[in-house]
Coordinates of N, CA, C and O in Angstrom, one line a residue:
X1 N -17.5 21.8 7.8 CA -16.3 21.4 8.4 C -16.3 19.9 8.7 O -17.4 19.3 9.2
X2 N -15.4 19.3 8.4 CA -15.4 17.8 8.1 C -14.9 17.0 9.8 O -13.8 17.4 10.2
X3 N -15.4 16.3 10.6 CA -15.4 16.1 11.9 C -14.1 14.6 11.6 O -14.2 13.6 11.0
X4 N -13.0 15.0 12.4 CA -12.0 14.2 12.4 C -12.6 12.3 13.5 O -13.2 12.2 14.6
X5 N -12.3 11.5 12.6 CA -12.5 10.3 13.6 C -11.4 10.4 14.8 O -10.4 11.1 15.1
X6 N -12.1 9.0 15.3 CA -10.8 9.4 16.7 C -9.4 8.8 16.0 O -8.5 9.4 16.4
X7 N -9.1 7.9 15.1 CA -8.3 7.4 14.7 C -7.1 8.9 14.2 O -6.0 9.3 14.5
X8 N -8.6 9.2 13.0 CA -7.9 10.3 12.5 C -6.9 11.6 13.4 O -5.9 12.3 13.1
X9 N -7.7 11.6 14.6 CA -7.1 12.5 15.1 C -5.8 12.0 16.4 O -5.2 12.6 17.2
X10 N -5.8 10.4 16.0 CA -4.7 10.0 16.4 C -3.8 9.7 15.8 O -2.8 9.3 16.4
X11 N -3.8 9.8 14.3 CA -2.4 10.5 13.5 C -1.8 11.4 13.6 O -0.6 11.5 13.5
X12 N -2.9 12.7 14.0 CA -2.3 13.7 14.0 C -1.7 14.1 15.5 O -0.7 14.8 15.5
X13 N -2.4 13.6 16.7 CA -1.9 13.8 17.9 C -0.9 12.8 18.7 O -0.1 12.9 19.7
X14 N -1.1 11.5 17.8 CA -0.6 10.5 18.5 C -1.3 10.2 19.9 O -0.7 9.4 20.6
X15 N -2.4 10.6 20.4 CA -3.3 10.3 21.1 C -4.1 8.6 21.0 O -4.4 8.0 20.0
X16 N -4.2 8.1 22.2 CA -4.7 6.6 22.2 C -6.3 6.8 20.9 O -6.7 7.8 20.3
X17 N -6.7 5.2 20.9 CA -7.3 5.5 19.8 C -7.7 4.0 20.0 O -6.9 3.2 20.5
X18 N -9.1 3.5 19.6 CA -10.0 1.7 19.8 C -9.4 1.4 18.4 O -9.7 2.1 17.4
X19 N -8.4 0.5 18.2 CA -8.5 -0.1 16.6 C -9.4 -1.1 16.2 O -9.2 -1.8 15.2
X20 N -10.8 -1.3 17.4 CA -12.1 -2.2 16.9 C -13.2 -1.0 16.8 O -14.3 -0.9 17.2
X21 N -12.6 -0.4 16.3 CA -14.0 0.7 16.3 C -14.0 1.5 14.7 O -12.9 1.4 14.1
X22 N -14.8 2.1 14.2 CA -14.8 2.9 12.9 C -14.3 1.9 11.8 O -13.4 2.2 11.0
X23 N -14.7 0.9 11.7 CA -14.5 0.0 10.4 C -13.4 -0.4 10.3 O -13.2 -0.8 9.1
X24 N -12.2 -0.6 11.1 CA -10.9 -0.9 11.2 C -11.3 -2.5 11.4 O -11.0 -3.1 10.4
X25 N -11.8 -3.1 12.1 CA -11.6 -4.3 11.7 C -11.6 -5.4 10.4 O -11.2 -6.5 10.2
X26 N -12.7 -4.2 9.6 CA -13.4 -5.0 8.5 C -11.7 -5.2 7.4 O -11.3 -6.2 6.8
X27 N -11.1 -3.4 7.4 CA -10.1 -3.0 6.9 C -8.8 -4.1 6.9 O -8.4 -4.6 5.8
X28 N -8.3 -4.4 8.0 CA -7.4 -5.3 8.5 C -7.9 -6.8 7.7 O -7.1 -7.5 7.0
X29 N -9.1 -7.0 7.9 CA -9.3 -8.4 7.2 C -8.8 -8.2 5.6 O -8.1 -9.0 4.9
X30 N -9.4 -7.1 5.3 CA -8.7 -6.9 3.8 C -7.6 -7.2 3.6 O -7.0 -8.0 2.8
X31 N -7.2 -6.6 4.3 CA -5.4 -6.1 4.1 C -5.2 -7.3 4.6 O -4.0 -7.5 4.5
X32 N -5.7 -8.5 5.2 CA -5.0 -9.9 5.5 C -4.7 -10.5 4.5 O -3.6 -10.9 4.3
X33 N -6.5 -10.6 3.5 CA -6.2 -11.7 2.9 C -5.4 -11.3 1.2 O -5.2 -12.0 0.2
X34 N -5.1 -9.8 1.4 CA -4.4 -9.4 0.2 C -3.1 -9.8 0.4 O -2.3 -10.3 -0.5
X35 N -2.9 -9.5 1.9 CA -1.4 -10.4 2.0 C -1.4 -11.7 1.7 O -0.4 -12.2 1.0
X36 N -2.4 -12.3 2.1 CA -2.1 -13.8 1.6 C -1.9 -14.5 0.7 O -1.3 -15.5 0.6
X37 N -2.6 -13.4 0.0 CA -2.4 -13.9 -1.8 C -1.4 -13.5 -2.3 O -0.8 -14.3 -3.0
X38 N -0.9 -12.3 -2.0 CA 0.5 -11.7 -2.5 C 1.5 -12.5 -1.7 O 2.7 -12.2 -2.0
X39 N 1.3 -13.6 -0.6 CA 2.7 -14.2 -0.2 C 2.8 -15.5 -0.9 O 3.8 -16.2 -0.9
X40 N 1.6 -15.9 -1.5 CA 1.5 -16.9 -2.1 C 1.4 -17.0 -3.9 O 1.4 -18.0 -4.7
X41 N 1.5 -16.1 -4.1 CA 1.7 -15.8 -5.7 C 3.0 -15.6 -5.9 O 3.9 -15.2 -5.2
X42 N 3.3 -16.2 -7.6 CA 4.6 -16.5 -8.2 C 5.1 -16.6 -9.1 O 6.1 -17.0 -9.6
X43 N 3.4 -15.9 -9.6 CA 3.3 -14.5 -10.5 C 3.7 -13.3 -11.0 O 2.8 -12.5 -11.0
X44 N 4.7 -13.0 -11.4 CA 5.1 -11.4 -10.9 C 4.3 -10.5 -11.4 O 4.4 -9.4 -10.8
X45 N 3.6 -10.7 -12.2 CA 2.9 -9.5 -12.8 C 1.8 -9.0 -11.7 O 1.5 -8.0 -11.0
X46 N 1.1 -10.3 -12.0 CA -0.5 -10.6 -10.8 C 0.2 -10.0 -8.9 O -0.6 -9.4 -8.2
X47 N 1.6 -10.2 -8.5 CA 1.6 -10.2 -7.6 C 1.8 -8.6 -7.4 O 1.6 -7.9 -6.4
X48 N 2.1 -8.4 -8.6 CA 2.7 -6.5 -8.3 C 1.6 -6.0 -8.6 O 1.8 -4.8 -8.3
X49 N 0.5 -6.1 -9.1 CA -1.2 -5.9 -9.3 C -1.5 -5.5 -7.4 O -1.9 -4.4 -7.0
X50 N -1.2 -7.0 -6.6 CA -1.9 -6.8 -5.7 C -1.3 -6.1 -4.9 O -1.9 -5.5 -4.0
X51 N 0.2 -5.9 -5.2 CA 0.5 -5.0 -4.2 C 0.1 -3.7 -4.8 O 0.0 -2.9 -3.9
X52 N 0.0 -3.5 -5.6 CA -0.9 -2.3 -5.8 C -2.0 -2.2 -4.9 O -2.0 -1.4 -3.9
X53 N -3.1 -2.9 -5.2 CA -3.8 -2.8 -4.5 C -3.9 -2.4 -3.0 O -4.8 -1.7 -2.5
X54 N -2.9 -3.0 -2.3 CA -2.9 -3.3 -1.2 C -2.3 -1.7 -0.4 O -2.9 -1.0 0.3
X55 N -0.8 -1.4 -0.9 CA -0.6 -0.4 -0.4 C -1.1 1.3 -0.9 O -1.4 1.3 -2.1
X56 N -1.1 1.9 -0.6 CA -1.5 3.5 -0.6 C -0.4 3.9 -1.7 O -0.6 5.0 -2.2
X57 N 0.6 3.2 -2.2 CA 1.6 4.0 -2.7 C 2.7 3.3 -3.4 O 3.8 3.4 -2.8
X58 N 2.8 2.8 -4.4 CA 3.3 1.7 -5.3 C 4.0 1.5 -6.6 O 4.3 2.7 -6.6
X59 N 4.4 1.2 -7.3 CA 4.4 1.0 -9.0 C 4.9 -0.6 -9.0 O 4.8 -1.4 -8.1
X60 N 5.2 -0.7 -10.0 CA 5.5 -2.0 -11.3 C 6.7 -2.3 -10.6 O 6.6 -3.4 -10.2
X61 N 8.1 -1.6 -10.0 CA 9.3 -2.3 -9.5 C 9.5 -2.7 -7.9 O 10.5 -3.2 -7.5
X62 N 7.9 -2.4 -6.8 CA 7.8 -2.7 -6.2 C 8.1 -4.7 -5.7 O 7.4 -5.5 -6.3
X63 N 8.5 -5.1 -5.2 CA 8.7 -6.1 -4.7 C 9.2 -6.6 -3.3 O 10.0 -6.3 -2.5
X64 N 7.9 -8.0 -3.3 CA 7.9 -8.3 -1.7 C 8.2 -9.8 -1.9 O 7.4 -10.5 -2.6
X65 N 9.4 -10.3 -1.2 CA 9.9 -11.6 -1.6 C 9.1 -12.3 -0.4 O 9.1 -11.8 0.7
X66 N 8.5 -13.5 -0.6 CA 8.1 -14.9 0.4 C 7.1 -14.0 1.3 O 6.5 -13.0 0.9
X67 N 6.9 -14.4 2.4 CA 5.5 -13.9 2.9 C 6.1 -12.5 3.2 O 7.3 -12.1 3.2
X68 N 4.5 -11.7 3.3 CA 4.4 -10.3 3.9 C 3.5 -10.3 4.5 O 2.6 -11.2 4.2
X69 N 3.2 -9.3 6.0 CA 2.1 -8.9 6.4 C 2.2 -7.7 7.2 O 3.1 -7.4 8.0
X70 N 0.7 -6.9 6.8 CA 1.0 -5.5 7.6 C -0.8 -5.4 7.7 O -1.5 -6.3 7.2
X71 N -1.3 -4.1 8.7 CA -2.3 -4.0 8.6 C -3.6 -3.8 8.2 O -4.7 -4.3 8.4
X72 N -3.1 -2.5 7.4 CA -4.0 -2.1 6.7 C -3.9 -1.5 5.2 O -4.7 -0.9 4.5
X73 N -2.6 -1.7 4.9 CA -1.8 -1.7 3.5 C -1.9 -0.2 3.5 O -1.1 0.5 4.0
X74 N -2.9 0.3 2.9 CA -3.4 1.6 2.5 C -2.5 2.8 3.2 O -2.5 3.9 2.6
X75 N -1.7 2.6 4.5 CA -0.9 3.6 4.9 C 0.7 3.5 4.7 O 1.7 4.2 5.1
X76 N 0.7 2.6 3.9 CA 2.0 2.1 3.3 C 2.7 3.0 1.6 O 2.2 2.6 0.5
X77 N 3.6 3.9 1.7 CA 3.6 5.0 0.5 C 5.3 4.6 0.2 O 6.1 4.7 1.1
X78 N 5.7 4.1 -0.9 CA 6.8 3.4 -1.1 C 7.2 3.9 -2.6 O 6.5 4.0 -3.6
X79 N 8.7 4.2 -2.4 CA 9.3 4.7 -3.8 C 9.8 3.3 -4.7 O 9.7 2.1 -4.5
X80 N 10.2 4.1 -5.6 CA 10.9 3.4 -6.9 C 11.7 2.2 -6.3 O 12.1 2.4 -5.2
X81 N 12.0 0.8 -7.0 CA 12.9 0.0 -6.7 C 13.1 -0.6 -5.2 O 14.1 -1.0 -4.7
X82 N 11.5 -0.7 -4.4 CA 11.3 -0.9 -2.9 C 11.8 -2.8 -3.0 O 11.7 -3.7 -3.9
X83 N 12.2 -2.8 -2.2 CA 12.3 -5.1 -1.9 C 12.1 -4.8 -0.5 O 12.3 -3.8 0.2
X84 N 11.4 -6.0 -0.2 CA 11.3 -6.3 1.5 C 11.5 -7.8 0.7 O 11.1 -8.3 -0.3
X85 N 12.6 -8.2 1.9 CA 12.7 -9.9 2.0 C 11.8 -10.7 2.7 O 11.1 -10.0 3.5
X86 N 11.6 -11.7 2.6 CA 10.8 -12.6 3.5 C 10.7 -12.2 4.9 O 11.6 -11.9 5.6
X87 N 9.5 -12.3 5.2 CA 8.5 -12.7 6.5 C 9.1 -10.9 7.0 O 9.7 -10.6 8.0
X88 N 8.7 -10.0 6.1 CA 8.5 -8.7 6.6 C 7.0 -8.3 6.8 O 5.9 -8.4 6.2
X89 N 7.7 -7.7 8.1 CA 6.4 -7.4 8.8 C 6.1 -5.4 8.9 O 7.0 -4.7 9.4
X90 N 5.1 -5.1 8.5 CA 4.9 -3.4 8.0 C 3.2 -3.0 9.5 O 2.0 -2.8 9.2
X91 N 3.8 -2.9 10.7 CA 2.1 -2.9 11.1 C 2.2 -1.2 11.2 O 2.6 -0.5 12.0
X92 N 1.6 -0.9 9.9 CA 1.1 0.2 9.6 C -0.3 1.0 10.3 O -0.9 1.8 9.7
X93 N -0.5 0.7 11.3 CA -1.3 1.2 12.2 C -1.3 3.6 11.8 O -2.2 4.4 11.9
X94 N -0.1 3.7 11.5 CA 0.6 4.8 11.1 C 0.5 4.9 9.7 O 0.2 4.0 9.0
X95 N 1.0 6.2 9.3 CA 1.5 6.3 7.9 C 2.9 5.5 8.1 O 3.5 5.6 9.2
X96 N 3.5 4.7 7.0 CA 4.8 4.0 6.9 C 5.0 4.6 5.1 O 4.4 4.1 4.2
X97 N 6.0 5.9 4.8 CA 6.5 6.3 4.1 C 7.9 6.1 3.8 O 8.8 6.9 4.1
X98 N 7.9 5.1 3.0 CA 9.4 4.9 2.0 C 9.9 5.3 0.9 O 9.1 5.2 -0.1
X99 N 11.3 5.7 0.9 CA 11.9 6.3 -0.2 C 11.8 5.4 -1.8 O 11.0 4.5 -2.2
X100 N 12.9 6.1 -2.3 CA 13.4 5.3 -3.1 C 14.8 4.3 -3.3 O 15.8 4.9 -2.9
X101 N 14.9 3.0 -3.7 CA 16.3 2.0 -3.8 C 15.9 1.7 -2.0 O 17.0 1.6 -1.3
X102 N 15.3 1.7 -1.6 CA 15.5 0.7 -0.4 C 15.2 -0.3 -0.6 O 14.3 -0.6 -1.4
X103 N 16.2 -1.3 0.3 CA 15.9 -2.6 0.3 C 16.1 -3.0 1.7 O 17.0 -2.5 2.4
X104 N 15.1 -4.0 2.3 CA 14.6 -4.4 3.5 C 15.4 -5.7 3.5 O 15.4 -6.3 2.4
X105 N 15.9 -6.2 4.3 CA 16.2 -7.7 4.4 C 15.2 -8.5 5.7 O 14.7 -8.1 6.7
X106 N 15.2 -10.0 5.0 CA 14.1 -10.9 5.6 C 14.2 -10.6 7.5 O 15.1 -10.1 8.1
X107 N 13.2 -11.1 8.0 CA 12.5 -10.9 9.5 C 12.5 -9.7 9.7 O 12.7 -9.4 10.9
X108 N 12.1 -8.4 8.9 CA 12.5 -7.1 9.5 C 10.7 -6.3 9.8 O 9.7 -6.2 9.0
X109 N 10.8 -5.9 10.9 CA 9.2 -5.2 11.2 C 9.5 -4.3 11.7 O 10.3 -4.2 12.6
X110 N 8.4 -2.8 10.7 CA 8.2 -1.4 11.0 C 7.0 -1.7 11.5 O 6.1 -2.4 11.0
X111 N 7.1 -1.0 13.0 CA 5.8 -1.0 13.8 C 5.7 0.6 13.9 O 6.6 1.3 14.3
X112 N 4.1 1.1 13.4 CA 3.9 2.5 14.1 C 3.1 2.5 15.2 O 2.7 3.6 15.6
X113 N 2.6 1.2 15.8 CA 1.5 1.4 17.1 C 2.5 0.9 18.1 O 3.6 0.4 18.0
X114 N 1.8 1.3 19.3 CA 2.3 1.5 20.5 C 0.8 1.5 21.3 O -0.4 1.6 21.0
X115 N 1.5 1.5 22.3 CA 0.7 0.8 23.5 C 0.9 1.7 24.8 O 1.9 2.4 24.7
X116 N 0.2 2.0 26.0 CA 0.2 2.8 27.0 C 1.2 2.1 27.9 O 1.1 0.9 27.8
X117 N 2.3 2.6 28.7 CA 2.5 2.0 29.6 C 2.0 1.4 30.8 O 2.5 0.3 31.1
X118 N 1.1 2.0 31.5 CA 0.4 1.3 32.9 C -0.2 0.7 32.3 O -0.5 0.9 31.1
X119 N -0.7 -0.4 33.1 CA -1.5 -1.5 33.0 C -2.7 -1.0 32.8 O -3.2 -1.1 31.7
X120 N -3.6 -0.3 33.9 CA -4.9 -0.3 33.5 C -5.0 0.7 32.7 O -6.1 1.2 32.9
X121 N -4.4 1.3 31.8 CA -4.7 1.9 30.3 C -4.4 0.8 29.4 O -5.3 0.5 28.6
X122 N -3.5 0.3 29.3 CA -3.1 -0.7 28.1 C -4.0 -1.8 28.2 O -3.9 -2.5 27.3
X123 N -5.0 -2.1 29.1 CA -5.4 -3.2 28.8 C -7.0 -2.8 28.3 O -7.9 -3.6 27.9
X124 N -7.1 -1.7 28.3 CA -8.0 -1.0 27.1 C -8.0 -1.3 25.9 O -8.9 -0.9 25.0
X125 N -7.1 -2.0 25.7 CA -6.4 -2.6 24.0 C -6.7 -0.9 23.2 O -6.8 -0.9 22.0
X126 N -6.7 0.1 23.6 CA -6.3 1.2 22.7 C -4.7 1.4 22.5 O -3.8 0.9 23.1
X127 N -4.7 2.4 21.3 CA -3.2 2.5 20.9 C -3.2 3.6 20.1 O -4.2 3.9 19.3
X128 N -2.1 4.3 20.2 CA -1.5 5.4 19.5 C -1.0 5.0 18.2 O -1.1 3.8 17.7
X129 N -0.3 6.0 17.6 CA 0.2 5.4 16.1 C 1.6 7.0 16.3 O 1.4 8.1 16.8
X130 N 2.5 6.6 15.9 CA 4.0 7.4 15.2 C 3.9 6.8 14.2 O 3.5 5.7 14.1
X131 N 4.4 7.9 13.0 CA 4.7 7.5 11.3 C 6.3 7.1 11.2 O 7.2 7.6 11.8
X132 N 6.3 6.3 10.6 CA 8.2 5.9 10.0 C 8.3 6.7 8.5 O 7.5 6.8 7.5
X133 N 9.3 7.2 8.7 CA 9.8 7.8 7.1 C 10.9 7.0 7.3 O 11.5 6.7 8.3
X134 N 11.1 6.6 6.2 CA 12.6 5.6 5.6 C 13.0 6.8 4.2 O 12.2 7.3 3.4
X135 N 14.0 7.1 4.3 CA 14.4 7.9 3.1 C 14.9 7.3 1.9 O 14.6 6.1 1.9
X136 N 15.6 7.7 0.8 CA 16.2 7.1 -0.2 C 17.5 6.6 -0.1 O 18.5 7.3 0.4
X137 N 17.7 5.0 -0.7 CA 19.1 4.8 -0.9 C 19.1 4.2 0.7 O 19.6 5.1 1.4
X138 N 18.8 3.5 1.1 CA 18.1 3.1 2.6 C 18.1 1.5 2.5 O 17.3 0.7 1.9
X139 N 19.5 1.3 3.2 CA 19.3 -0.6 3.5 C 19.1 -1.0 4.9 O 19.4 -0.2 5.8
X140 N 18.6 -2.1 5.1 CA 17.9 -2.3 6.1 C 18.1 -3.9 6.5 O 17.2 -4.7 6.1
X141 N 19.3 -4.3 7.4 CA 19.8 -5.9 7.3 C 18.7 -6.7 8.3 O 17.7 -6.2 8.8
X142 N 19.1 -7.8 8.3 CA 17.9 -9.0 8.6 C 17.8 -8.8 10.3 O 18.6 -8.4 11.1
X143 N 16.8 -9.0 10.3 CA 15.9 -9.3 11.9 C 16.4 -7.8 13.1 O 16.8 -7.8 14.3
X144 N 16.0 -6.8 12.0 CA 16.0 -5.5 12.5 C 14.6 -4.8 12.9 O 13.9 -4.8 11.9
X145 N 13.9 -4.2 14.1 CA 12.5 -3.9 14.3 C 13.1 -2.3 14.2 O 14.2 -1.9 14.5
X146 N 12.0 -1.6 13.8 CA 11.7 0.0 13.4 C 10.8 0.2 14.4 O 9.9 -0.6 14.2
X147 N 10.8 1.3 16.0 CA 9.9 1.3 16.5 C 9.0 2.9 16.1 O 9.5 3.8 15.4
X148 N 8.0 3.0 16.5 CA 7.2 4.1 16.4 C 7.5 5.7 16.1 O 7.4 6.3 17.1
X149 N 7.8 6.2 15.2 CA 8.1 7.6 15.7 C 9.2 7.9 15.1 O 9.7 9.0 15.3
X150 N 9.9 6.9 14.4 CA 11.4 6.8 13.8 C 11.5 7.2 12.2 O 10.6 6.7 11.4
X151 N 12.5 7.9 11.9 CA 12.8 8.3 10.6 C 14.3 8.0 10.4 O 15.1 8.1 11.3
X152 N 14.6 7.6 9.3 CA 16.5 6.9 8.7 C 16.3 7.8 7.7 O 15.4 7.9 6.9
X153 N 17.3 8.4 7.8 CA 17.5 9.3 6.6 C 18.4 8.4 5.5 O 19.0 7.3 5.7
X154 N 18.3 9.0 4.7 CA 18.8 9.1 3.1 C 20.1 8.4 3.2 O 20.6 8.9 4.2
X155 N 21.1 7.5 2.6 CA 22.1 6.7 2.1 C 22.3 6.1 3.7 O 23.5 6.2 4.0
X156 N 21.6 5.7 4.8 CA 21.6 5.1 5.7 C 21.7 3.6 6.0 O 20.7 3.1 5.5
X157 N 22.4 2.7 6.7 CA 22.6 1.2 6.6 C 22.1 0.8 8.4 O 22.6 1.2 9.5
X158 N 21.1 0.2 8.2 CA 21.3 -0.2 9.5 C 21.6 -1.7 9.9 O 20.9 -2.6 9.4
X159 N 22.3 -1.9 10.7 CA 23.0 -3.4 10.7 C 21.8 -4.7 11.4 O 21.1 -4.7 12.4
X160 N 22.1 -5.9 10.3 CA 21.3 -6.4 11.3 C 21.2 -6.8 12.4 O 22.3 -6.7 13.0
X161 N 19.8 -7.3 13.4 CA 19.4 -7.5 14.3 C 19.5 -6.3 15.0 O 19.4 -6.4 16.3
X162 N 19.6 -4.8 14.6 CA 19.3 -3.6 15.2 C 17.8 -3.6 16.0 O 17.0 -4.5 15.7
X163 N 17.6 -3.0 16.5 CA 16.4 -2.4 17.6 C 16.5 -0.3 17.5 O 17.0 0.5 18.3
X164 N 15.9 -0.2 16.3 CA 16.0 1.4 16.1 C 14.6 1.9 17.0 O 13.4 1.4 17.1
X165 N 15.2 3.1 17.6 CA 14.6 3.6 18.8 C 14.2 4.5 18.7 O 13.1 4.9 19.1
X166 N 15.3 5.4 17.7 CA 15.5 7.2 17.5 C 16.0 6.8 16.0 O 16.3 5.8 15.5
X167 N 15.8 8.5 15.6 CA 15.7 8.9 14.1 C 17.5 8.1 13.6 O 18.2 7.7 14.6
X168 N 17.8 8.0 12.7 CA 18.6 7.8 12.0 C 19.6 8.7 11.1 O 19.3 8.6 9.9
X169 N 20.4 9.4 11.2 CA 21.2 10.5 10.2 C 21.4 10.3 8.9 O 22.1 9.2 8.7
X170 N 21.1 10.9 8.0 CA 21.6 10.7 6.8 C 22.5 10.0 6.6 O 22.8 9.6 7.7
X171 N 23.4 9.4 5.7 CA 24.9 8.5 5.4 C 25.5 8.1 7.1 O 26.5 8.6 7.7
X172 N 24.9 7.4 7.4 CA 25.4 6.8 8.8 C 24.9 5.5 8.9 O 23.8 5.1 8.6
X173 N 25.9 4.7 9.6 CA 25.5 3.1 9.8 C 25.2 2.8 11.2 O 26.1 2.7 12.0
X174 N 23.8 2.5 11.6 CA 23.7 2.3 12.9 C 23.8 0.9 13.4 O 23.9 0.1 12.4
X175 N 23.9 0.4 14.5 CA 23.9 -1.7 15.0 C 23.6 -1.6 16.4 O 24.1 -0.8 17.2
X176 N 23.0 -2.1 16.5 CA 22.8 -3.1 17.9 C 21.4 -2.5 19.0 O 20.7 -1.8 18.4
X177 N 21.2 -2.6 19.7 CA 20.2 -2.8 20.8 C 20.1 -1.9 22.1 O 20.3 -2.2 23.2
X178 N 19.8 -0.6 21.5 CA 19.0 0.4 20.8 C 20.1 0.3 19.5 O 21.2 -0.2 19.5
X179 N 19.5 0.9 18.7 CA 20.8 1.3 17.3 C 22.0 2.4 17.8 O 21.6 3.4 18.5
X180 N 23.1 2.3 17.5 CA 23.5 3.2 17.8 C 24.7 3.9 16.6 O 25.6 3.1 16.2
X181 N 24.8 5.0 16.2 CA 25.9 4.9 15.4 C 27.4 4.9 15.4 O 28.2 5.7 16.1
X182 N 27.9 3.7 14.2 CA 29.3 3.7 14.4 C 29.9 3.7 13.4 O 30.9 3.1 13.3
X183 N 29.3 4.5 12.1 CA 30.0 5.3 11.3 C 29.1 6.2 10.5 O 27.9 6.1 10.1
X184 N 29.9 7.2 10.3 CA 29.4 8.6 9.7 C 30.1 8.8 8.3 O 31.1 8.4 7.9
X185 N 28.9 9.8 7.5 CA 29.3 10.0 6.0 C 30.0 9.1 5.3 O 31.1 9.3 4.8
X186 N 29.3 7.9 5.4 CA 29.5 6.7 4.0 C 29.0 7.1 2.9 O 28.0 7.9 3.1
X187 N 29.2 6.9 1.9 CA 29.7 7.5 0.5 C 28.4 6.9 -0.4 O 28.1 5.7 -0.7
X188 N 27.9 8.1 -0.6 CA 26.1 7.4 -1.2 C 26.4 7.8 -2.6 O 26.7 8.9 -2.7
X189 N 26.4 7.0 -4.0 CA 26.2 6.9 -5.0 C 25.2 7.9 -5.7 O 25.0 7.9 -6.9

């Protein structure tokens, strides 16, 4: 019987969890300097190499425009025809599973960690992790945050500068701070 780390069993429970403990820091360094290189390459071939490398889940039409950074790549699972625009931020502390034909626009960050509320737990610097699913056919306008625990279903728009809180419905356009929706069954190709 294979003994779950605490991490591990804080995917599964969402239970707090040390992210300086069990080889996670060495991990994150990786996953830095792969971003670095992949924000600085202008290369396409070399740069879609690294993002291979880097994420859990990729091919050849993957593309990440101007800088990227996330934490540990490896929990990052991404369909056919993915774009993130400039200075997107993925802190994959979580699994972060995306569809296929999404496109991300620039300033936009999927966070799956979270933090305790009271003080004298949070300053434990421990943290939980919620997974994001993004579905297929999935746009995503500029300087929008995805928090913890959130899924956008399938032919979904969310407007920029949103703050998504809660899941997302299929063919619906959400906006503003929490997201909220203000149109239903738009017409997915």
């Amino acid at each position: 019987m294979k003994v779950l780390s605490n991490r591990a069993k804080s995917h599964i429970s969402g239970e707090l969890y040390n992210p300086d403990s069990e080889g996670l820091p060495e991990d994150r360094l990786k996953a830095a300097k792969l971003c670095h290189q992949i924000s600085t390459c202008f290369e396409v071939d070399e740069k879609n190499l690294l993002i291979q490398r880097l994420f859990g889940c990729s091919d050849e039409t993957t593309q990440l425009n101007g800088h990227f950074f996330c934490d540990y790549g490896y929990n990052i699972k991404v369909g056919k025809n993915f774009y993130m625009n400039t200075n997107g931020v993925i802190l994959d502390c979580g699994k972060v599973i995306i569809g296929d034909y999404v496109m991300i626009g620039p300033n936009v960050t999927l966070c799956t960690a979270g933090h305790p509320l009271d003080a004298a737990t949070r300053y434990t610097y421990e943290e939980f992790v919620k997974p994001i699913n993004i579905g297929n056919k999935v746009w995503i306008g500029a300087n929008v945050v995805v928090l913890p625990g959130v899924s956008i279903g399938d032919g979904a728009v969310v407007g920029a500068g949103s703050v998504v809180t809660k899941d997302v419905p299929d063919n619906t356009v959400v906006v503003g701070n929490p997201a909220r929706v203000v149109k239903k069954g738009i017409n997915v190709a």
